[in-house]
Amino acid sequence: MSKRNCGVAQRKENCTFVFSEQTHVNQLNTITPAIVGEILATYGTTVCELTVSEPACSEQLMHYLWFGRHFNPCLHTTTGKTVEVLSTGQPNHHAGPDVFNALLKIDGIVWAGNVEFHVYASDWWRHMHQLDHAYDSVILHVVLYDDDTVMTASGLTVEQLVLTHSASQENAYTNMDSNLSSCLPCRQSLPIYDRNKLVIWLEQLMIRRLERKIDTIENLLRDTMNDWDEAFYIMLMRNLGFSTNADAFEALARSLPLKTIFKHRDGIEMLEAFLFGQASMLDAPQDIYSAQLQRNYQFLRVKFSLTPIENSRFKYLRMRPCNFPEVRLAQMAQLLYQHDRLFTKFLSCANTKAIYHLFDCTVSDYWKTHYRFGKESVNRNKNISKSSVDNIIINTVVPFMFCYGKHYQQESLCERAVELLTSLPAEKNNIVKQFTDLGVAVEHAGHSQAVIEVYRSFCESHQCHLCAVGKSTSKTS
């Protein structure tokens, strides 16, 4: 049961509200503004409290409808604008909007950005999104009940879409949810699926995932006028932000070209001034060092006409200090300081040992005793950990090597990329664990990438009818 105050209880849908004052309890159905007015007139605003039971429809149902595309293709916003969902985007499991990287065509104009889900539109205000700049990137507010208009912290009204659904869809979700709540829908059939077929399929999916990453790289190349060094730098920055700060780190890289950085690569302080200043982390200096970096950045900002990104884009929720954005940027500064042609050097690496050597660089002296500006910590080198380097090899080095080999028809590079991937240990995350718990042999990073591809392409969007295991199950059921 969640408690709401009377001022926002202007909902006309069938929900159960419970009003209580000491020992008096009056249960009401289908509450209306008129009923709220009567209660306020009778008891006053200081002693009344409304308790609202959560509706049967939930945001989890909305995820099912949205990512499974269980909606009418002819969509309209509450203001009558047409909506075409080109890409549903990806679910965000961290702080911020529910969906990121969605691609929508609204009234003929293509928008790329984030989507927020709420059962009631007014929940936007109740969750204080109107005060949070992290929600400025929301291009569509998807709701089940339209009871209010909403706007961002920047004062822009957000287009809203009411996601209609039928009772049969809700029942289908309820039945599926019993299977999806803790593990994969195919948990009964996957353990008995032909092992040889499964291995072959995983090998195919490994290559498929690599080829999908090539699409991302080719988009970067188009954005950078076919500059491989610049494109590699952007993706490296994105992956150094890992899942939580990937978007923020990519935005930072795009706002600060590599060629601009290398025009003042004459000291680690200048590189840190570039990165921290562009991330708006020097606006209020916390100590002597950050004040010095701020002065350096003010000079660089004017010289190169730089526009910093908003600091609110960086997230710290449930994050270990070693993964704080400041530490990652300090590591990136050191990497840029020690290596001028990053992409060329990584491309020439014959094995993981050579790549580990390139990443073997510690942070500057200041960051050995700090995780954030102005807050001292125990002295540590704060090198990029082996597991983090493995992650970067999997998501940046290997895809770029594979893409470069494809682009210039160098088969040996493609083979080396696959060899690098299969020489790394399998990734450890919740997705991989679901498969290994069911007996799937995930022996190396190539296999873990394959099962992630299965989950992202089929399981997450409930496209079981397109999955090899799912199709096999449907044939035998």
C-alpha positions as a printed NumPy array, in Angstrom:
array([[  0.   ,   0.   ,   0.   ],
       [  1.384,   3.398,  -0.921],
       [  0.253,   6.61 ,   0.76 ],
       [ -0.653,   9.694,  -1.255],
       [ -1.81 ,  13.033,  -0.016],
       [ -5.259,  14.339,  -0.881],
       [ -3.913,  17.07 ,  -3.128],
       [ -2.928,  14.56 ,  -5.831],
       [ -5.871,  12.206,  -5.453],
       [ -7.63 ,  13.533,  -8.55 ],
       [ -7.972,  10.098, -10.21 ],
       [-11.199,   8.955, -11.793],
       [-10.157,   5.365, -12.52 ],
       [-11.401,   2.421, -10.461],
       [ -8.927,   2.273,  -7.597],
       [ -9.523,   1.682,  -3.908],
       [ -8.878,   4.616,  -1.582],
       [ -8.993,   4.267,   2.176],
       [ -9.599,   7.36 ,   4.294],
       [ -8.833,   7.147,   7.967],
       [ -9.141,   9.517,  10.924],
       [ -8.322,   7.919,  14.27 ],
       [-10.841,   5.031,  14.627],
       [-13.098,   6.157,  11.745],
       [-12.506,   4.276,   8.472],
       [-14.524,   4.82 ,   5.315],
       [-13.649,   2.75 ,   2.221],
       [-14.513,   4.376,  -1.088],
       [-14.543,   3.096,  -4.664],
       [-14.242,   5.099,  -7.871],
       [-13.092,   8.21 ,  -6.093],
       [-13.685,  11.541,  -7.844],
       [-12.554,  15.118,  -7.227],
       [-16.035,  15.803,  -5.826],
       [-15.625,  13.081,  -3.192],
       [-12.17 ,  14.439,  -2.298],
       [-13.778,  17.862,  -1.898],
       [-16.422,  16.479,   0.441],
       [-13.771,  14.766,   2.568],
       [-11.674,  17.937,   2.767],
       [-14.755,  20.027,   3.611],
       [-15.768,  17.606,   6.362],
       [-12.454,  16.762,   7.974],
       [-10.03 ,  19.425,   6.806],
       [ -6.624,  19.013,   5.186],
       [ -4.526,  18.508,   8.299],
       [ -5.95 ,  15.245,   9.567],
       [ -6.841,  13.303,   6.458],
       [ -4.709,  10.836,   4.625],
       [ -5.564,   8.749,   1.596],
       [ -4.075,   5.315,   1.154],
       [ -4.152,   4.056,  -2.414],
       [ -3.82 ,   0.4  ,  -3.261],
       [ -1.506,  -0.193,  -6.207],
       [ -3.521,  -0.906,  -9.369],
       [ -3.463,  -4.339, -10.948],
       [ -1.755,  -2.791, -13.978],
       [  1.924,  -2.196, -13.275],
       [  5.017,  -0.76 , -14.902],
       [  6.198,  -4.363, -15.38 ],
       [  3.176,  -4.911, -17.599],
       [  4.151,  -1.777, -19.514],
       [  7.642,  -3.193, -20.093],
       [  6.034,  -6.361, -21.455],
       [  3.746,  -4.389, -23.789],
       [  6.467,  -1.96 , -24.913],
       [  9.462,  -4.24 , -25.514],
       [  7.279,  -7.03 , -26.897],
       [  5.587,  -4.511, -29.219],
       [  2.195,  -5.67 , -27.975],
       [  0.522,  -2.448, -29.009],
       [ -1.41 ,  -1.   , -31.92 ],
       [  1.062,   0.158, -34.616],
       [ -1.148,   3.237, -35.187],
       [ -0.274,   5.198, -32.064],
       [ -1.115,   8.787, -31.145],
       [ -0.016,  11.048, -28.315],
       [ -2.585,  12.654, -26.052],
       [ -2.253,  15.793, -28.205],
       [ -3.073,  13.842, -31.381],
       [  0.435,  13.473, -32.832],
       [  1.232,  10.221, -34.653],
       [  3.865,   7.961, -33.091],
       [  5.866,   5.264, -34.876],
       [  8.189,   3.158, -32.714],
       [ 11.288,   2.589, -34.861],
       [ 13.232,   1.099, -31.958],
       [ 11.922,   0.38 , -28.469],
       [ 15.369,   1.115, -26.99 ],
       [ 16.859,  -0.744, -24.034],
       [ 15.619,  -1.069, -20.457],
       [ 17.532,   0.991, -17.917],
       [ 18.092,  -0.838, -14.624],
       [ 19.776,   2.146, -12.95 ],
       [ 18.667,   5.603, -11.868],
       [ 17.043,   7.714, -14.562],
       [ 14.447,   7.103, -17.289],
       [ 13.088,   3.561, -17.724],
       [ 14.182,   3.219, -21.361],
       [ 17.22 ,   4.64 , -23.096],
       [ 18.226,   4.924, -26.754],
       [ 14.675,   4.646, -28.109],
       [ 14.058,   5.788, -31.695],
       [ 10.631,   7.266, -32.404],
       [  8.994,   9.101, -35.28 ],
       [  6.591,  11.67 , -33.846],
       [  4.502,  13.539, -36.403],
       [  7.006,  12.617, -39.116],
       [ 10.08 ,  13.788, -37.169],
       [ 12.571,  11.161, -35.955],
       [ 13.58 ,  11.519, -32.296],
       [ 16.326,   9.63 , -30.469],
       [ 16.2  ,   9.654, -26.693],
       [ 14.733,   8.161, -23.56 ],
       [ 11.255,   6.997, -22.571],
       [  9.686,   7.025, -19.109],
       [  6.911,   4.677, -17.926],
       [  4.269,   5.442, -15.317],
       [  0.929,   3.854, -14.561],
       [ -0.52 ,   7.328, -13.934],
       [  0.809,  10.413, -15.721],
       [  0.721,  12.303, -12.415],
       [  3.315,   9.897, -11.003],
       [  5.843,  12.034, -12.911],
       [  5.233,  14.836, -10.405],
       [  5.018,  12.488,  -7.425],
       [  8.472,  11.095,  -8.306],
       [  9.827,  14.665,  -8.672],
       [ 11.058,  14.142, -12.252],
       [ 10.22 ,  17.78 , -12.982],
       [ 13.201,  18.702, -10.778],
       [ 15.663,  16.177, -12.195],
       [ 17.647,  17.161, -15.301],
       [ 18.335,  13.472, -15.957],
       [ 14.782,  13.401, -17.371],
       [ 15.367,  16.263, -19.822],
       [ 16.227,  13.62 , -22.444],
       [ 12.775,  11.98 , -22.221],
       [ 11.099,  12.207, -25.635],
       [  7.933,  10.316, -24.69 ],
       [  6.045,   9.69 , -21.45 ],
       [  4.196,   6.359, -21.739],
       [  1.308,   5.859, -19.316],
       [ -1.697,   3.644, -18.747],
       [ -3.87 ,   6.452, -17.375],
       [ -3.673,  10.061, -18.554],
       [ -4.515,  12.225, -15.542],
       [ -2.065,  15.107, -15.965],
       [  0.378,  16.84 , -18.303],
       [  4.077,  16.834, -17.404],
       [  7.196,  18.854, -18.09 ],
       [ 10.953,  18.565, -17.615],
       [ 13.248,  20.518, -15.313],
       [ 14.039,  22.686, -18.35 ],
       [ 10.375,  23.646, -18.615],
       [  9.548,  21.64 , -21.75 ],
       [  6.24 ,  19.791, -21.982],
       [  6.735,  16.067, -22.653],
       [  4.557,  14.306, -25.218],
       [  2.467,  11.514, -23.652],
       [  1.2  ,   8.22 , -25.023],
       [ -1.513,   6.125, -23.407],
       [ -0.526,   2.477, -23.845],
       [ -3.865,   0.711, -24.266],
       [ -4.122,  -3.034, -23.753],
       [ -6.732,  -5.762, -23.619],
       [ -7.671,  -8.132, -20.803],
       [ -6.225, -11.028, -22.824],
       [ -2.859,  -9.227, -23.06 ],
       [ -2.865,  -8.642, -19.32 ],
       [ -3.688, -12.302, -18.704],
       [ -0.929, -13.365, -21.101],
       [  1.507, -11.181, -19.193],
       [  0.363, -12.578, -15.835],
       [  0.892, -16.136, -17.065],
       [  4.267, -15.295, -18.584],
       [  5.334, -13.366, -15.515],
       [  5.161, -16.538, -13.44 ],
       [  7.913, -17.891, -15.715],
       [  9.866, -14.663, -16.176],
       [ 10.001, -13.461, -12.595],
       [ 13.071, -15.438, -11.605],
       [ 14.547, -17.125, -14.678],
       [ 14.208, -17.852, -18.386],
       [ 10.855, -18.86 , -19.911],
       [ 12.526, -21.942, -21.426],
       [ 13.964, -23.15 , -18.141],
       [ 12.269, -26.529, -18.541],
       [ 13.197, -27.152, -22.193],
       [ 16.691, -25.604, -22.318],
       [ 18.402, -28.281, -20.178],
       [ 17.223, -31.04 , -22.556],
       [ 17.921, -29.136, -25.787],
       [ 20.452, -30.888, -28.058],
       [ 23.93 , -29.885, -26.813],
       [ 25.586, -30.026, -30.259],
       [ 22.897, -27.835, -31.788],
       [ 23.236, -25.425, -28.88 ],
       [ 27.02 , -25.06 , -29.337],
       [ 26.615, -24.415, -33.077],
       [ 23.885, -21.888, -32.388],
       [ 26.01 , -20.073, -29.798],
       [ 28.885, -19.806, -32.298],
       [ 26.495, -18.242, -34.807],
       [ 25.142, -15.836, -32.223],
       [ 28.67 , -14.796, -31.223],
       [ 29.321, -13.66 , -34.798],
       [ 25.858, -12.111, -35.007],
       [ 26.578, -10.013, -31.922],
       [ 29.893,  -8.887, -33.405],
       [ 28.169,  -7.902, -36.63 ],
       [ 25.534,  -5.943, -34.713],
       [ 28.319,  -4.041, -32.987],
       [ 29.762,  -3.303, -36.417],
       [ 26.573,  -1.387, -37.2  ],
       [ 27.269,   0.855, -34.208],
       [ 30.868,   1.402, -35.312],
       [ 29.82 ,   2.253, -38.866],
       [ 27.453,   4.873, -37.469],
       [ 30.353,   6.326, -35.481],
       [ 32.509,   6.369, -38.604],
       [ 29.822,   8.296, -40.462],
       [ 29.617,  10.781, -37.589],
       [ 33.407,  11.259, -37.549],
       [ 33.957,  11.491, -41.316],
       [ 35.507,   8.006, -41.414],
       [ 38.07 ,   8.846, -38.728],
       [ 38.904,   5.481, -37.117],
       [ 40.92 ,   7.075, -34.287],
       [ 38.067,   9.413, -33.349],
       [ 35.427,   6.662, -33.574],
       [ 37.557,   4.319, -31.445],
       [ 38.062,   7.076, -28.853],
       [ 34.288,   7.668, -28.596],
       [ 33.505,   3.974, -28.134],
       [ 36.397,   3.517, -25.697],
       [ 35.057,   6.415, -23.633],
       [ 31.553,   4.947, -23.748],
       [ 32.763,   1.557, -22.539],
       [ 34.937,   3.136, -19.854],
       [ 31.699,   4.548, -18.451],
       [ 30.373,   0.969, -18.426],
       [ 26.613,   0.433, -18.351],
       [ 25.782,   3.062, -15.736],
       [ 27.583,   6.048, -17.285],
       [ 27.974,   4.893, -20.891],
       [ 25.7  ,   7.596, -22.334],
       [ 27.336,  10.366, -20.306],
       [ 30.864,   9.289, -21.269],
       [ 29.927,   9.052, -24.938],
       [ 28.354,  12.521, -24.821],
       [ 31.541,  13.826, -23.211],
       [ 33.712,  12.268, -25.934],
       [ 31.521,  13.666, -28.699],
       [ 31.713,  17.139, -27.159],
       [ 35.508,  16.955, -26.851],
       [ 37.14 ,  15.69 , -30.098],
       [ 40.334,  13.694, -29.831],
       [ 42.086,  16.079, -32.225],
       [ 41.31 ,  18.955, -29.879],
       [ 42.7  ,  17.074, -26.888],
       [ 45.948,  16.272, -28.676],
       [ 46.562,  19.96 , -29.404],
       [ 47.328,  20.326, -25.695],
       [ 48.693,  16.921, -24.763],
       [ 51.729,  18.488, -23.099],
       [ 50.92 ,  17.448, -19.54 ],
       [ 48.543,  15.338, -17.497],
       [ 47.05 ,  18.452, -15.862],
       [ 45.921,  19.817, -19.233],
       [ 44.354,  16.489, -20.169],
       [ 42.514,  16.289, -16.859],
       [ 41.415,  19.918, -17.265],
       [ 39.941,  19.012, -20.653],
       [ 38.02 ,  15.98 , -19.369],
       [ 36.881,  17.195, -15.95 ],
       [ 36.053,  20.674, -17.218],
       [ 34.03 ,  19.317, -20.123],
       [ 32.166,  17.099, -17.623],
       [ 31.252,  20.22 , -15.585],
       [ 33.111,  18.813, -12.569],
       [ 35.184,  21.972, -12.048],
       [ 32.366,  24.507, -11.709],
       [ 32.848,  24.713,  -7.936],
       [ 36.504,  23.9  ,  -7.069],
       [ 36.891,  21.854,  -3.897],
       [ 40.634,  22.286,  -3.334],
       [ 43.829,  23.772,  -4.766],
       [ 44.19 ,  21.112,  -7.467],
       [ 40.638,  21.414,  -8.793],
       [ 41.013,  25.215,  -8.769],
       [ 44.143,  24.884, -10.916],
       [ 42.324,  22.562, -13.321],
       [ 39.443,  25.04 , -13.49 ],
       [ 41.821,  27.843, -14.533],
       [ 43.324,  25.572, -17.195],
       [ 39.906,  24.604, -18.476],
       [ 38.697,  28.213, -18.671],
       [ 41.621,  28.897, -21.012],
       [ 40.949,  25.736, -23.069],
       [ 37.216,  26.37 , -23.243],
       [ 37.696,  29.822, -24.751],
       [ 40.497,  28.743, -27.095],
       [ 38.538,  25.817, -28.582],
       [ 34.976,  27.17 , -28.132],
       [ 33.967,  24.192, -25.998],
       [ 30.495,  23.614, -24.577],
       [ 30.551,  21.33 , -21.501],
       [ 27.895,  18.685, -20.893],
       [ 25.644,  18.755, -17.834],
       [ 27.132,  17.217, -14.715],
       [ 23.732,  15.727, -13.797],
       [ 24.246,  13.109, -16.533],
       [ 26.804,  11.27 , -14.401],
       [ 25.432,   8.672, -11.971],
       [ 26.766,   7.32 ,  -8.677],
       [ 23.87 ,   5.204,  -7.403],
       [ 24.948,   1.801,  -6.   ],
       [ 28.447,   2.349,  -7.382],
       [ 31.751,   1.397,  -5.808],
       [ 34.195,   4.315,  -5.395],
       [ 36.686,   2.715,  -7.809],
       [ 34.034,   3.062, -10.534],
       [ 33.196,   6.716,  -9.841],
       [ 33.192,   8.856, -13.005],
       [ 36.081,  10.955, -11.672],
       [ 38.301,   7.881, -11.318],
       [ 37.406,   6.621, -14.797],
       [ 38.152,  10.019, -16.328],
       [ 41.484,  10.16 , -14.49 ],
       [ 42.32 ,   6.745, -15.965],
       [ 41.327,   7.938, -19.441],
       [ 43.513,  11.036, -19.064],
       [ 46.487,   8.857, -18.229],
       [ 45.763,   6.544, -21.165],
       [ 45.676,   9.508, -23.563],
       [ 48.831,  10.934, -22.008],
       [ 50.834,   7.74 , -22.569],
       [ 49.499,   6.765, -26.024],
       [ 48.93 ,   9.086, -28.962],
       [ 47.56 ,   6.694, -31.639],
       [ 45.333,   4.509, -29.497],
       [ 43.487,   2.694, -32.276],
       [ 46.629,   1.884, -34.27 ],
       [ 48.34 ,   0.494, -31.177],
       [ 45.395,  -1.683, -30.182],
       [ 44.985,  -2.881, -33.751],
       [ 48.555,  -4.15 , -33.759],
       [ 48.131,  -6.191, -30.558],
       [ 48.525,  -9.899, -31.306],
       [ 47.123, -11.157, -27.989],
       [ 45.514, -10.112, -24.729],
       [ 48.903,  -9.796, -23.013],
       [ 49.857,  -6.966, -25.374],
       [ 46.53 ,  -5.223, -24.721],
       [ 46.926,  -5.531, -20.938],
       [ 50.331,  -3.862, -21.327],
       [ 48.763,  -0.844, -23.084],
       [ 46.277,  -0.446, -20.246],
       [ 48.997,  -0.75 , -17.597],
       [ 49.011,   2.887, -16.533],
       [ 48.219,   4.369, -13.152],
       [ 46.378,   7.603, -12.374],
       [ 48.07 ,  10.907, -11.524],
       [ 49.299,  11.512,  -7.972],
       [ 46.191,  13.489,  -6.966],
       [ 43.829,  10.654,  -7.856],
       [ 45.884,   8.105,  -5.951],
       [ 44.516,   9.733,  -2.791],
       [ 41.076,  10.812,  -4.078],
       [ 37.91 ,   9.274,  -5.51 ],
       [ 36.203,  12.658,  -5.838],
       [ 37.472,  16.236,  -5.752],
       [ 38.172,  17.539,  -2.274],
       [ 37.722,  14.193,  -0.496],
       [ 40.931,  12.413,   0.463],
       [ 41.149,   8.617,   0.546],
       [ 43.689,   5.89 ,   1.238],
       [ 46.636,   5.986,  -1.194],
       [ 46.006,   3.523,  -4.046],
       [ 47.259,   3.322,  -7.615],
       [ 43.724,   2.86 ,  -9.033],
       [ 44.863,   1.129, -12.2  ],
       [ 42.161,  -0.146, -14.537],
       [ 41.427,  -3.641, -13.21 ],
       [ 41.903,  -6.765, -15.314],
       [ 38.165,  -7.443, -15.346],
       [ 37.544,  -3.895, -16.584],
       [ 40.172,  -4.303, -19.294],
       [ 38.546,  -7.592, -20.328],
       [ 35.233,  -5.765, -20.595],
       [ 36.812,  -3.099, -22.816],
       [ 38.494,  -5.735, -24.996],
       [ 35.141,  -7.494, -25.457],
       [ 33.109,  -4.373, -26.167],
       [ 35.612,  -2.052, -27.886],
       [ 38.856,  -3.623, -29.074],
       [ 37.429,  -6.844, -30.544],
       [ 34.495,  -5.189, -32.365],
       [ 36.77 ,  -2.512, -33.878],
       [ 39.344,  -5.084, -34.953],
       [ 36.603,  -7.242, -36.482],
       [ 35.022,  -4.223, -38.208],
       [ 38.368,  -2.974, -39.576],
       [ 39.128,  -6.438, -40.948],
       [ 35.707,  -6.584, -42.631],
       [ 36.027,  -3.051, -43.984],
       [ 39.438,  -3.603, -45.57 ],
       [ 38.912,  -7.322, -46.335],
       [ 41.673,  -8.426, -43.957],
       [ 40.424, -11.851, -42.905],
       [ 43.383, -12.336, -40.578],
       [ 42.2  ,  -9.39 , -38.445],
       [ 38.691, -10.846, -38.194],
       [ 40.158, -14.177, -37.11 ],
       [ 42.407, -12.478, -34.554],
       [ 39.389, -10.611, -33.14 ],
       [ 37.495, -13.884, -32.675],
       [ 40.6  , -15.495, -31.131],
       [ 40.889, -12.625, -28.656],
       [ 37.237, -12.994, -27.722],
       [ 37.406, -16.742, -27.195],
       [ 40.65 , -16.468, -25.197],
       [ 39.003, -14.327, -22.523],
       [ 37.084, -15.791, -19.571],
       [ 33.3  , -15.749, -19.747],
       [ 31.633, -12.654, -18.374],
       [ 29.94 , -12.893, -14.987],
       [ 26.557, -11.222, -14.834],
       [ 22.929, -12.05 , -14.11 ],
       [ 22.164, -12.91 , -17.73 ],
       [ 24.996, -15.423, -18.046],
       [ 24.143, -16.91 , -14.65 ],
       [ 20.588, -17.682, -15.764],
       [ 21.972, -19.831, -18.596],
       [ 24.73 , -21.517, -16.61 ],
       [ 22.258, -22.389, -13.849],
       [ 20.333, -24.347, -16.48 ],
       [ 23.411, -26.297, -17.526],
       [ 24.537, -24.265, -20.557],
       [ 28.328, -24.505, -20.887],
       [ 29.539, -20.902, -21.164],
       [ 33.26 , -21.558, -21.537],
       [ 34.645, -18.225, -22.735],
       [ 33.719, -14.629, -23.54 ],
       [ 32.539, -15.635, -27.005],
       [ 29.914, -17.867, -25.425],
       [ 28.902, -15.275, -22.828],
       [ 28.445, -12.721, -25.616],
       [ 26.311, -15.28 , -27.438],
       [ 23.961, -15.893, -24.505],
       [ 23.696, -12.14 , -23.94 ],
       [ 22.661, -11.866, -27.589],
       [ 20.026, -14.577, -27.02 ],
       [ 18.665, -12.731, -24.   ],
       [ 18.652,  -9.286, -25.604],
       [ 17.208, -10.421, -28.937],
       [ 14.662, -12.994, -27.771],
       [ 14.139, -13.399, -24.028],
       [ 13.968,  -9.736, -23.03 ],
       [ 11.376,  -8.869, -25.683],
       [  9.556, -12.199, -25.255],
       [ 10.276, -13.204, -28.869],
       [ 10.431, -16.902, -27.971],
       [  8.937, -17.837, -31.34 ],
       [ 12.095, -16.52 , -33.052],
       [ 14.552, -18.33 , -30.759],
       [ 15.935, -21.758, -31.734],
       [ 15.114, -23.201, -28.308],
       [ 11.7  , -21.537, -28.25 ],
       [ 10.793, -22.793, -31.707],
       [ 11.892, -26.286, -30.731],
       [  9.696, -26.106, -27.63 ],
       [  6.645, -24.921, -29.572],
       [  7.012, -27.807, -32.027],
       [  7.002, -30.387, -29.244],
       [  4.263, -28.8  , -27.126]])
